[in-house]
Amino acid sequence: MSAMLLALPGNERMADNLCRLLPAESCPVTVRRFPDGESYVRILEKVSGRHLILLCSLDRPDEKLAALLLLAGAAREAGAASLGLVAPYLAYMRQDSRFQEGEATSARHVAGWLSREVDWLVTVDPHLHRITALSEVYSIPTRVAHAAEPVAQWIRSNVAKPLLLGPDEESGQWVSDIAGQIGAHYQVLTKLRHGDRDVTVSRLDAARWRDHTPVLVDDIVSTARTMIESVRQVHACGLASPTCIGVHAIFADDALEQLKQAGVERIVSTDTVSHETSWISVAEPLAQAVRELLPA
Ligand code: R5P
């Protein structure tokens, strides 16, 4: 019998893709709020003895975690044979250390919550920096799907003479991988973060690439300050307006508008988060990673 996929609201497009690719059967759920703000969840079909996949991208996680954990509880109560979580965007990975006395190392706590509720986890390119592998914080089996190949394919089909640029040290891993796949040149800048919305990015030395199309690639675009400061460096160097690619399109508040105003050619992201810029699908690598962990 095939697995059943239970998608939380906002994940419908990815749910359709995963059900088709895995294949899995879609299982309808009700997720809503009581007037007092508490979450209500209900599984609408029999799931006893079935292998279940919860699908919930964890952008804006505080709005979603309660319903997700309740749905996991409902699945266990209903007799699921196993329960996995596909979180195309995995939240809270950036608070991966105690930077100041008294702070929570959020990445560890959230990993603990999820590890207690599900049997396995699949995500796409989590923010691994000071925590270098999910196994350092998750006690359940995990798999990481990578966006590099779909992103590389998109660049190959849509950008002439690309010059890949990474805004900071962490982006070096994606940028070098993608550049290798399409045979493009790349450069990685250095970023200093002074606050949530205050970053500086090092000067770009790329004047000899003026006949190329700059393509900025980062894993997360949240306030977009990292992208915006990088776009400034691209312009300062005399290059053409860049194409900006983010794996995870968080775009807090008016970040998308601000980035557009910075002078960009195009803004594109993957579909780990459902967003108007999500033109690159990572459903194939995600399905492949799920197949590796889903019980037969
Ligand atoms: C952090 O190092 C990440 O790789 C991104 O560069 C960062 O999360 C982007 O955040 P923002 O859009 O707020 O500058």
Coordinates of C-alpha atoms and ligand atoms in Angstrom, one line a residue:
M1 CA 0.0 0.0 0.0
S2 CA 1.4 3.5 -0.9
A3 CA 2.2 6.1 1.8
M4 CA -0.3 8.8 2.6
L5 CA 0.7 12.5 2.5
L6 CA -0.9 15.0 4.8
A7 CA -0.2 18.6 3.8
L8 CA -0.7 21.5 6.0
P9 CA -2.3 24.6 4.4
G10 CA 0.0 26.5 2.0
N11 CA 1.8 23.3 0.8
E12 CA -0.8 22.3 -1.8
R13 CA 1.4 22.7 -4.9
M14 CA 4.3 20.7 -3.4
A15 CA 1.9 18.1 -2.1
D16 CA 0.5 17.5 -5.6
N17 CA 4.0 17.2 -7.0
L18 CA 5.2 14.8 -4.2
C19 CA 2.1 12.6 -4.5
R20 CA 2.7 12.2 -8.2
L21 CA 6.4 11.6 -8.0
L22 CA 6.7 9.3 -4.9
P23 CA 3.9 8.1 -5.5
A24 CA 1.7 8.7 -2.4
E25 CA -1.9 9.1 -1.7
S26 CA -3.1 12.5 -0.6
C27 CA -4.9 12.4 2.8
P28 CA -7.2 15.4 3.5
V29 CA -6.9 17.2 6.9
T30 CA -8.6 20.1 8.5
V31 CA -6.4 22.7 10.1
R32 CA -8.0 25.8 11.5
R33 CA -8.0 28.1 14.4
F34 CA -10.5 28.4 17.2
P35 CA -11.6 31.9 18.0
D36 CA -9.2 32.1 20.9
G37 CA -6.3 31.5 18.6
E38 CA -5.7 27.8 19.5
S39 CA -5.1 25.4 16.6
Y40 CA -7.6 22.6 15.7
V41 CA -6.5 19.7 13.5
R42 CA -8.4 16.6 12.2
I43 CA -7.3 13.8 9.9
L44 CA -10.2 13.1 7.5
E45 CA -9.5 9.6 6.4
K46 CA -8.5 6.3 8.0
V47 CA -4.7 6.1 8.4
S48 CA -4.4 3.1 10.8
G49 CA -1.4 0.9 9.8
R50 CA -0.3 3.3 7.0
H51 CA 3.0 5.0 6.5
L52 CA 2.4 8.8 6.8
I53 CA 4.2 11.8 5.5
L54 CA 3.5 15.2 7.0
L55 CA 4.3 18.1 4.6
C56 CA 4.9 21.5 6.1
S57 CA 7.3 24.1 5.0
L58 CA 8.4 25.9 8.1
D59 CA 8.7 29.5 7.0
R60 CA 6.8 31.7 9.6
P61 CA 7.3 28.7 11.9
D62 CA 5.6 30.1 15.0
E63 CA 2.3 30.2 13.1
K64 CA 2.7 26.6 12.0
L65 CA 4.5 24.5 14.7
A66 CA 1.5 24.0 17.0
A67 CA -0.7 22.7 14.2
L68 CA 2.1 20.5 12.9
L69 CA 2.8 19.0 16.3
L70 CA -0.9 18.4 16.9
L71 CA -1.3 16.7 13.6
A72 CA 1.7 14.4 14.4
G73 CA -0.1 13.6 17.7
A74 CA -3.4 12.9 15.8
A75 CA -1.6 10.6 13.4
R76 CA -0.1 8.6 16.3
E77 CA -3.5 8.4 18.0
A78 CA -5.1 7.2 14.7
G79 CA -2.6 4.3 14.5
A80 CA -0.1 5.4 11.8
A81 CA 2.5 2.7 11.2
S82 CA 5.2 5.4 10.8
L83 CA 5.4 9.1 10.5
G84 CA 7.9 11.3 8.6
L85 CA 8.1 15.0 8.1
V86 CA 9.0 16.8 4.9
A87 CA 9.8 20.4 5.7
P88 CA 11.1 21.9 2.5
Y89 CA 12.3 24.9 4.5
L90 CA 13.6 24.0 7.9
A91 CA 13.2 26.9 10.4
Y92 CA 15.3 28.1 13.3
M93 CA 18.6 26.8 11.8
R94 CA 20.3 30.2 12.0
Q95 CA 20.2 30.5 15.8
D96 CA 22.7 27.7 15.9
S97 CA 24.7 29.0 18.8
R98 CA 24.4 31.0 22.0
F99 CA 25.8 34.4 20.9
Q100 CA 25.0 36.1 24.1
E101 CA 24.6 34.9 27.7
G102 CA 21.1 33.6 28.3
E103 CA 20.0 33.1 24.7
A104 CA 18.3 29.8 23.6
T105 CA 20.2 27.8 21.0
S106 CA 16.9 27.6 19.1
A107 CA 18.2 25.1 16.4
R108 CA 18.8 22.5 19.1
H109 CA 15.4 23.0 20.8
V110 CA 13.3 22.9 17.7
A111 CA 15.2 19.8 16.5
G112 CA 14.4 18.2 19.9
W113 CA 10.7 19.0 19.5
L114 CA 10.5 17.6 16.0
S115 CA 12.7 14.6 16.8
R116 CA 10.2 13.6 19.6
E117 CA 7.2 13.7 17.3
V118 CA 8.2 12.1 14.0
D119 CA 10.3 9.1 12.9
W120 CA 12.3 10.9 10.1
L121 CA 12.9 14.2 8.5
V122 CA 13.6 15.4 5.0
T123 CA 14.4 19.0 4.1
V124 CA 16.1 21.0 1.4
D125 CA 19.5 22.7 1.9
P126 CA 19.1 23.6 5.6
H127 CA 21.2 26.5 6.9
L128 CA 24.2 24.5 8.2
H129 CA 26.9 26.8 9.5
R130 CA 28.1 26.3 13.1
I131 CA 26.0 23.1 13.1
T132 CA 27.5 21.3 10.2
A133 CA 25.1 18.3 9.9
L134 CA 21.5 17.8 11.0
S135 CA 22.6 14.7 12.9
E136 CA 24.3 17.0 15.4
V137 CA 20.8 18.2 16.6
Y138 CA 18.2 15.7 15.2
S139 CA 18.1 12.3 16.9
I140 CA 16.0 10.8 14.0
P141 CA 17.2 9.8 10.5
T142 CA 17.4 12.8 8.2
R143 CA 18.0 13.4 4.5
V144 CA 19.0 16.7 2.9
A145 CA 17.8 17.3 -0.7
H146 CA 19.8 19.8 -2.7
A147 CA 18.6 22.6 -4.8
A148 CA 21.8 23.0 -6.8
E149 CA 20.8 20.9 -9.8
P150 CA 17.4 22.5 -10.4
V151 CA 19.0 25.9 -9.9
A152 CA 21.8 25.1 -12.3
Q153 CA 19.3 23.9 -14.9
W154 CA 17.2 27.1 -14.5
I155 CA 20.3 29.2 -15.0
R156 CA 21.4 27.2 -18.0
S157 CA 18.0 27.7 -19.6
N158 CA 17.4 31.3 -18.7
V159 CA 20.7 33.2 -18.3
A160 CA 23.3 34.0 -21.1
K161 CA 26.9 34.1 -20.0
P162 CA 26.3 33.8 -16.2
L163 CA 28.8 35.0 -13.6
L164 CA 27.8 33.4 -10.3
L165 CA 28.2 35.4 -7.1
G166 CA 27.8 34.3 -3.5
P167 CA 27.1 37.1 -1.0
D168 CA 28.9 35.4 1.9
E169 CA 31.2 32.6 3.0
E170 CA 28.3 30.2 3.6
S171 CA 26.9 30.7 0.1
G172 CA 30.2 29.4 -1.3
Q173 CA 29.1 25.8 -1.1
W174 CA 26.0 26.3 -3.3
V175 CA 27.6 28.8 -5.7
S176 CA 30.7 26.6 -6.3
D177 CA 28.5 23.6 -6.9
I178 CA 26.1 25.3 -9.3
A179 CA 29.0 27.0 -11.1
G180 CA 30.7 23.6 -11.5
Q181 CA 27.5 22.1 -13.0
I182 CA 27.1 24.8 -15.7
G183 CA 30.8 25.5 -16.3
A184 CA 30.5 29.2 -15.1
H185 CA 32.9 31.4 -13.2
Y186 CA 32.0 32.4 -9.6
Q187 CA 33.1 34.7 -6.9
V188 CA 32.2 34.7 -3.2
L189 CA 32.0 37.9 -1.2
T190 CA 32.5 38.5 2.5
K191 CA 29.6 39.6 4.6
L192 CA 29.5 41.2 8.1
R193 CA 26.2 41.2 9.9
H194 CA 25.8 44.0 12.4
G195 CA 22.1 43.4 13.2
D196 CA 18.9 41.8 11.8
R197 CA 18.7 44.4 9.1
D198 CA 22.2 45.7 9.0
V199 CA 24.8 43.9 6.9
T200 CA 27.8 45.0 4.9
V201 CA 29.2 43.1 1.9
S202 CA 32.8 43.3 0.6
R203 CA 33.7 45.0 -2.7
L204 CA 33.4 43.0 -5.8
D205 CA 36.4 42.8 -8.1
A206 CA 34.8 41.6 -11.3
A207 CA 35.2 44.4 -13.8
R208 CA 36.6 42.0 -16.4
W209 CA 33.3 40.1 -16.3
R210 CA 31.3 43.1 -17.6
D211 CA 30.1 41.2 -20.6
H212 CA 28.6 38.5 -18.3
T213 CA 25.2 38.4 -16.5
P214 CA 25.7 38.5 -12.7
V215 CA 23.7 35.9 -10.8
L216 CA 23.5 36.2 -7.1
V217 CA 22.7 33.0 -5.2
D218 CA 22.0 32.7 -1.5
D219 CA 20.2 30.0 0.5
I220 CA 17.8 32.2 2.5
V221 CA 16.4 35.6 1.5
S222 CA 14.8 37.0 4.6
T223 CA 15.1 40.8 5.1
A224 CA 16.9 40.7 1.7
R225 CA 19.6 43.0 3.2
T226 CA 22.3 40.5 2.2
M227 CA 21.0 40.5 -1.4
I228 CA 20.5 44.3 -1.6
E229 CA 24.0 45.0 -0.3
S230 CA 25.4 42.5 -2.8
V231 CA 23.4 44.1 -5.6
R232 CA 25.0 47.5 -4.6
Q233 CA 28.4 45.9 -5.0
V234 CA 27.5 44.5 -8.4
H235 CA 26.4 48.0 -9.6
A236 CA 29.5 49.6 -8.0
C237 CA 31.6 47.3 -10.1
G238 CA 29.9 48.4 -13.3
L239 CA 28.2 45.0 -14.0
A240 CA 24.7 44.7 -15.4
S241 CA 21.7 44.4 -13.0
P242 CA 21.9 41.0 -11.5
T243 CA 19.5 38.1 -11.4
C244 CA 18.9 37.1 -7.7
I245 CA 18.2 33.5 -6.8
G246 CA 17.3 32.5 -3.3
V247 CA 16.7 28.8 -2.4
H248 CA 14.3 29.7 0.4
A249 CA 12.0 32.7 -0.3
I250 CA 11.2 34.0 3.1
F251 CA 10.9 37.7 2.2
A252 CA 10.0 39.3 5.5
D253 CA 7.8 42.4 5.5
D254 CA 8.5 44.5 2.4
A255 CA 11.8 42.7 1.5
L256 CA 10.7 41.8 -2.0
E257 CA 9.8 45.4 -2.8
Q258 CA 13.0 46.7 -1.4
L259 CA 15.0 44.1 -3.4
K260 CA 13.2 45.1 -6.6
Q261 CA 14.0 48.7 -6.0
A262 CA 17.7 47.9 -5.6
G263 CA 17.9 47.5 -9.4
V264 CA 17.7 43.8 -10.2
E265 CA 17.0 42.1 -13.5
R266 CA 15.0 39.2 -12.0
I267 CA 14.2 37.6 -8.6
V268 CA 13.7 33.8 -8.6
S269 CA 13.5 31.2 -5.9
T270 CA 12.7 27.6 -5.5
D271 CA 9.4 26.2 -4.3
T272 CA 10.5 25.2 -0.8
V273 CA 8.4 28.1 0.2
S274 CA 5.3 28.9 -1.9
H275 CA 6.0 32.5 -3.2
E276 CA 5.4 34.6 -6.3
T277 CA 9.1 34.1 -7.2
S278 CA 9.1 30.3 -6.9
W279 CA 9.9 29.3 -10.5
I280 CA 12.4 26.6 -9.7
S281 CA 10.9 23.3 -8.5
V282 CA 12.9 21.1 -6.1
A283 CA 10.1 18.4 -6.0
E284 CA 12.3 15.8 -7.8
P285 CA 15.3 15.9 -5.3
L286 CA 12.9 16.1 -2.4
A287 CA 10.9 13.0 -3.6
Q288 CA 14.2 11.1 -4.0
A289 CA 15.3 12.0 -0.5
V290 CA 11.9 10.9 0.9
R291 CA 12.1 7.5 -0.9
E292 CA 15.4 6.9 0.9
L293 CA 13.7 7.1 4.3
L294 CA 10.1 6.0 3.7
P295 CA 9.6 2.4 5.0
A296 CA 8.7 -0.1 2.3
Ligands
R5P1 C1 22.9 33.7 6.3 O1 24.1 33.7 6.5 C2 22.2 33.2 5.1 O2 23.0 32.5 4.3 C3 21.6 34.4 4.4 O3 22.6 35.2 3.8 C4 20.8 35.2 5.3 O4 19.9 34.4 6.0 C5 20.0 36.3 4.5 O5 19.3 37.0 5.4 P1 18.8 38.5 5.0 O6 18.0 38.3 3.8 O7 17.9 38.9 6.2 O8 20.0 39.4 4.8

